[in-house]
XYZ file of C-alpha atoms in Angstrom:
133
model
C 138.315 -96.203 -161.253
C 140.322 -94.817 -158.530
C 142.830 -97.345 -157.012
C 145.347 -96.017 -154.039
C 148.036 -98.556 -152.383
C 149.839 -98.524 -149.599
C 153.559 -99.237 -149.065
C 156.035 -98.847 -145.702
C 154.372 -101.320 -143.745
C 156.754 -104.165 -142.004
C 157.931 -105.128 -138.492
C 160.214 -102.405 -136.465
C 160.921 -102.650 -132.581
C 159.263 -100.338 -130.261
C 161.161 -96.493 -130.071
C 161.350 -97.152 -134.228
C 159.127 -95.157 -137.224
C 158.034 -96.262 -140.330
C 157.140 -93.880 -143.072
C 154.055 -95.329 -145.120
C 152.915 -94.331 -148.305
C 149.981 -93.678 -149.717
C 149.284 -93.346 -153.446
C 147.567 -93.401 -156.694
C 148.289 -96.158 -159.555
C 147.062 -93.830 -162.658
C 146.513 -90.257 -160.620
C 147.909 -88.412 -158.228
C 145.821 -87.410 -155.321
C 145.264 -83.713 -155.746
C 141.641 -83.539 -155.559
C 140.942 -85.629 -152.594
C 141.214 -85.139 -149.092
C 143.282 -88.334 -147.761
C 142.857 -90.470 -144.726
C 144.579 -92.648 -142.851
C 142.972 -95.776 -140.642
C 144.309 -98.508 -138.910
C 143.147 -101.382 -137.824
C 144.045 -104.053 -135.044
C 142.442 -107.793 -135.117
C 139.271 -107.392 -132.090
C 139.388 -103.859 -132.601
C 137.755 -100.929 -134.496
C 139.009 -99.240 -136.533
C 140.228 -95.618 -136.297
C 141.607 -92.902 -137.614
C 145.065 -91.832 -137.505
C 145.707 -88.745 -139.451
C 144.021 -86.932 -142.631
C 144.823 -84.236 -144.990
C 142.444 -81.977 -146.879
C 143.273 -81.964 -150.536
C 146.275 -79.549 -150.681
C 147.772 -80.517 -147.891
C 146.842 -77.263 -145.811
C 144.771 -78.884 -142.924
C 145.571 -81.996 -140.633
C 143.812 -83.454 -138.105
C 144.659 -86.486 -135.956
C 143.305 -89.323 -134.227
C 143.107 -88.512 -130.605
C 145.032 -91.748 -129.452
C 148.704 -90.668 -132.063
C 148.406 -86.788 -131.519
C 152.278 -85.742 -131.442
C 153.246 -89.836 -132.439
C 152.323 -89.132 -136.796
C 152.584 -86.952 -138.462
C 151.216 -87.189 -142.395
C 151.726 -84.901 -145.274
C 151.517 -84.354 -149.405
C 154.443 -84.403 -151.518
C 154.509 -81.060 -153.415
C 153.466 -82.846 -156.710
C 149.906 -84.216 -154.743
C 152.203 -87.936 -156.027
C 151.766 -89.096 -152.739
C 150.714 -88.614 -149.082
C 153.294 -90.233 -146.297
C 152.452 -90.884 -142.704
C 155.463 -90.903 -140.752
C 155.012 -93.284 -137.699
C 157.744 -92.621 -135.086
C 158.508 -93.755 -131.032
C 156.013 -96.422 -131.704
C 154.898 -99.265 -129.466
C 153.481 -102.478 -129.869
C 149.919 -100.762 -129.560
C 150.523 -99.567 -132.398
C 149.975 -102.618 -134.449
C 147.951 -103.138 -136.509
C 147.070 -103.063 -140.694
C 146.951 -99.948 -141.932
C 145.092 -97.955 -144.639
C 145.020 -94.793 -146.964
C 141.129 -93.763 -148.257
C 140.751 -90.994 -150.509
C 137.596 -89.108 -150.044
C 136.165 -89.534 -154.094
C 133.019 -88.385 -154.522
C 134.101 -84.193 -152.174
C 136.297 -84.301 -156.130
C 132.976 -82.149 -156.374
C 132.795 -80.142 -152.730
C 133.399 -76.040 -151.738
C 137.304 -75.757 -151.940
C 136.727 -75.235 -148.400
C 134.913 -78.462 -147.924
C 138.228 -80.671 -149.949
C 140.515 -78.273 -147.722
C 139.743 -79.732 -144.997
C 138.838 -83.460 -143.650
C 137.440 -84.902 -140.764
C 138.616 -88.872 -139.431
C 134.770 -90.198 -140.207
C 134.876 -94.091 -142.016
C 131.889 -92.977 -144.006
C 133.941 -89.821 -146.000
C 135.747 -91.748 -148.143
C 134.987 -94.509 -150.863
C 138.355 -95.102 -151.917
C 140.531 -97.709 -149.599
C 143.817 -99.288 -150.157
C 144.475 -102.983 -148.890
C 146.474 -101.807 -146.156
C 150.113 -102.793 -145.533
C 150.939 -104.474 -142.280
C 152.657 -102.396 -138.941
C 154.096 -105.196 -136.494
C 155.547 -103.411 -133.627
C 157.379 -106.089 -131.590
C 160.544 -106.790 -129.424
C-alpha cells in the first residue's frame, strides 16, 4: 500500500519560508501525479499546487500563485512544496496526496494534474504550518 508522509512544517514569522516535502515510505512517487492541499480550521480544503508524474506540468491554486513552488527531484522520490513570503493566512494543515489510480491512465493524463480533491486517493497525515508574529 502506498503511504505518504509530509514533513517540513513548523512555525515561522510572516515573510518567512518553509520547504514541505512529500515522500512515500516504501516506494518512489514516479508513477503518480501529486497534489498539495491545505485546510485551516473552519475553512474548506483548498488546492495549493500539483505536479504531474514526470514533473513537466504544474498547476497552482489561484490564491497561492507566485507564493508557492512545487517540484520533483530527479529520482522522483520527493515532491517539494516551497512556500515563500508566508502570511498568517497561510496557516493551515498541509497535505500531500497521490493520484494512485492514475498510474493506469494515458501518459498525457499522468503528466498533467489538477486540484480537484476527488482525483487523489492516497493522502498523507498532514503537516502543520503556522505563520505568526
